[in-house]
């Protein structure tokens, strides 16, 4: 990868930022160093004009083997509460940053995804898995509950029985099972993973970027609102989006109503 050769690698190509967990020898588990670096990389990419979509994947056989049990847990606990809180804020910080990212994001899950890895998995807007990937809430296997938001992630994404199954058994599921459970959008053979992810990214790249940002935020936020609150919120958000992007949506309406050059039901207007 061209722009960094450290614990987070990235390159930008044809509108897509390909970001990788890059500790393959440690199965891309998340150390404090990796968490700090990821925040820097997200900062660097978020408002670049040449980035329309961010894809998060892992180098080697893992997407991410969760939190680094040595550097994230044991070594920070040795520093006392101050150390623990610092490392928590660093990891939760970039997960939160990703959940609210300016550009749409896709988790391209190429391999192992454990425990804390469910944080960034959920933070990405869409998720495409390799059939060969393996997912597990292994926390129970070493005696903790799925913290760092992970229990919330599975309860939000999955039916209660599936969330409880993963949480209590620590059993692995593969990509196809993850897609059947709707933990990810879809699952394809590993050799097709990048190609399929690029196709999905290209669908997003055709859309109005302001509308994408407001729409993804709306999907994440209205779930906890009453119908009336959501209706009000969506009216206000559309008005806020309009103030950014008067021309884009007017152009979309023009091409459909006046020019009759496309149908919004079947694809995006020409930017
Ligand atoms: N934390 C710290 N080190 C790790 C982690 C981790 N989460 N995952 C892997 N490593 C290290 C191993 O200690 C090993 O280091 P070493 O080469 O210095 O001995 C190296 O990465 C390679 O790991 P192996 O276990 O040899 O790799 P293998 O491919 O055989 O197995 C697997 C991969 C299944 C992912 C295994 O490494 C594993 O079980 N990892 C832990 C998964 C886990 O439970 N993560 C924590 C989830 S809970 C949470 O995140 C809060």
Coordinates of N, CA, C and O and ligand atoms in Angstrom, one line a residue, residues 24-27 29-30 61-62 65-73 112 114-117 136-139 142 144-145 147 150, ligand 1:
X24 N -0.8 -8.1 10.4 CA -1.2 -9.4 10.0 C -0.6 -10.5 11.0 O -1.2 -11.5 11.3
X25 N 0.7 -10.2 11.4 CA 1.4 -11.1 12.3 C 0.7 -11.3 13.6 O 0.9 -12.2 14.3
X26 N -0.1 -10.3 14.0 CA -0.9 -10.3 15.2 C -2.4 -10.4 14.9 O -3.2 -10.0 15.7
X27 N -2.7 -10.8 13.8 CA -4.1 -11.0 13.3 C -4.9 -9.7 13.4 O -6.1 -9.7 13.7
X29 N -5.1 -7.5 15.6 CA -5.8 -7.1 16.8 C -5.4 -5.7 17.1 O -4.4 -5.1 16.7
X30 N -6.4 -5.0 17.9 CA -6.3 -3.6 18.0 C -5.5 -3.2 19.3 O -6.0 -3.3 20.4
X61 N -4.8 -13.0 7.1 CA -5.9 -13.9 7.4 C -7.0 -13.3 8.3 O -8.0 -14.0 8.4
X62 N -6.8 -12.2 8.8 CA -7.8 -11.6 9.8 C -8.4 -10.3 9.2 O -7.7 -9.6 8.5
X65 N -8.8 -9.5 14.9 CA -8.9 -10.4 16.1 C -9.3 -9.7 17.3 O -9.0 -10.1 18.4
X66 N -10.0 -8.6 17.2 CA -10.5 -7.9 18.4 C -9.5 -7.0 19.1 O -8.4 -6.7 18.5
X67 N -9.7 -6.8 20.3 CA -8.7 -5.9 21.1 C -7.5 -6.8 21.4 O -7.6 -8.0 21.5
X68 N -6.4 -6.1 21.5 CA -5.1 -6.7 21.7 C -5.1 -7.1 23.2 O -5.0 -6.2 24.1
X69 N -5.1 -8.4 23.5 CA -5.3 -8.8 24.9 C -4.1 -8.4 25.8 O -4.2 -8.2 27.0
X70 N -2.9 -8.3 25.1 CA -1.7 -7.9 25.8 C -1.6 -6.4 25.9 O -1.6 -5.9 27.0
X71 N -1.6 -5.7 24.8 CA -1.3 -4.3 24.8 C -2.5 -3.4 25.2 O -2.4 -2.4 25.9
X72 N -3.7 -3.9 24.8 CA -4.9 -3.1 25.1 C -5.4 -3.4 26.5 O -5.9 -2.5 27.2
X73 N -5.4 -4.7 26.9 CA -5.9 -5.0 28.2 C -4.8 -5.1 29.3 O -4.7 -4.2 30.2
X112 N -10.8 -13.4 10.1 CA -11.3 -13.4 11.5 C -11.9 -12.1 11.9 O -11.3 -11.0 11.6
X114 N -13.3 -10.8 15.6 CA -13.6 -11.2 17.0 C -14.0 -10.0 17.9 O -13.4 -8.9 17.7
X115 N -14.8 -10.3 18.8 CA -15.0 -9.3 20.0 C -15.1 -7.9 19.6 O -16.0 -7.4 18.9
X116 N -14.1 -7.2 20.0 CA -14.0 -5.7 19.8 C -14.1 -5.4 18.3 O -14.4 -4.2 18.0
X117 N -13.8 -6.3 17.4 CA -13.9 -6.1 16.0 C -15.3 -5.8 15.6 O -15.6 -5.2 14.5
X136 N -16.8 -14.3 15.8 CA -17.1 -14.8 17.1 C -17.0 -13.8 18.2 O -16.1 -12.9 18.2
X137 N -17.9 -13.9 19.2 CA -17.8 -13.1 20.4 C -17.0 -14.0 21.5 O -17.7 -14.7 22.3
X138 N -15.7 -13.9 21.4 CA -14.9 -14.8 22.2 C -14.7 -14.3 23.6 O -14.1 -15.0 24.4
X139 N -15.3 -13.2 23.9 CA -15.2 -12.6 25.3 C -15.5 -13.7 26.3 O -14.7 -13.9 27.3
X142 N -12.8 -16.1 27.5 CA -11.7 -15.7 28.4 C -12.3 -15.0 29.6 O -11.5 -14.4 30.4
X144 N -15.0 -12.5 30.1 CA -15.5 -11.2 30.2 C -16.8 -11.1 29.4 O -17.1 -12.0 28.6
X145 N -17.6 -10.1 29.7 CA -18.8 -9.9 28.8 C -18.4 -9.0 27.6 O -17.3 -8.3 27.7
X147 N -17.9 -6.1 26.0 CA -18.0 -4.7 26.4 C -17.7 -3.8 25.2 O -17.8 -4.2 24.0
X150 N -20.0 -3.8 22.3 CA -20.2 -4.9 21.5 C -21.6 -5.6 21.8 O -22.3 -6.0 20.8
Ligands
LIG1 N1 -4.6 -10.1 21.3 C1 -3.3 -10.2 21.4 N2 -2.6 -11.0 20.5 C2 -3.2 -11.6 19.6 C3 -4.6 -11.5 19.5 C4 -5.3 -10.7 20.4 N3 -6.7 -10.5 20.3 N4 -5.0 -12.3 18.4 C5 -3.9 -12.9 17.9 N5 -2.8 -12.5 18.6 C6 -1.4 -12.8 18.4 C7 -1.1 -14.1 19.0 O1 -0.8 -14.0 20.4 C8 0.2 -14.5 18.2 O2 1.3 -13.8 18.6 P1 2.7 -14.4 18.6 O3 3.0 -14.7 17.2 O4 3.6 -13.4 19.2 O5 2.6 -15.7 19.4 C9 -0.2 -13.9 16.8 O6 -1.2 -12.9 17.0 C10 -0.8 -15.0 15.8 O7 -1.9 -15.6 16.5 P2 -2.1 -17.2 16.4 O8 -3.1 -17.5 17.5 O9 -0.9 -17.9 16.3 O10 -2.9 -17.2 15.0 P3 -3.9 -18.3 14.4 O11 -4.1 -17.9 13.0 O12 -3.5 -19.7 14.7 O13 -5.3 -18.0 15.2 C11 -7.0 -16.6 16.0 C12 -6.0 -16.8 14.9 C13 -8.1 -17.6 16.0 C14 -7.6 -15.2 15.6 C15 -6.3 -16.5 17.4 O14 -5.1 -15.7 17.3 C16 -7.1 -16.0 18.5 O15 -7.9 -16.7 19.0 N6 -7.0 -14.7 18.8 C17 -7.8 -14.1 19.9 C18 -9.2 -13.7 19.4 C19 -9.9 -13.1 20.5 O16 -10.4 -13.7 21.4 N7 -9.9 -11.7 20.6 C20 -10.4 -11.0 21.7 C21 -11.8 -10.7 21.5 S1 -12.5 -10.0 22.9 C22 -12.3 -8.3 22.7 O17 -11.9 -7.9 21.7 C23 -12.7 -7.4 23.8

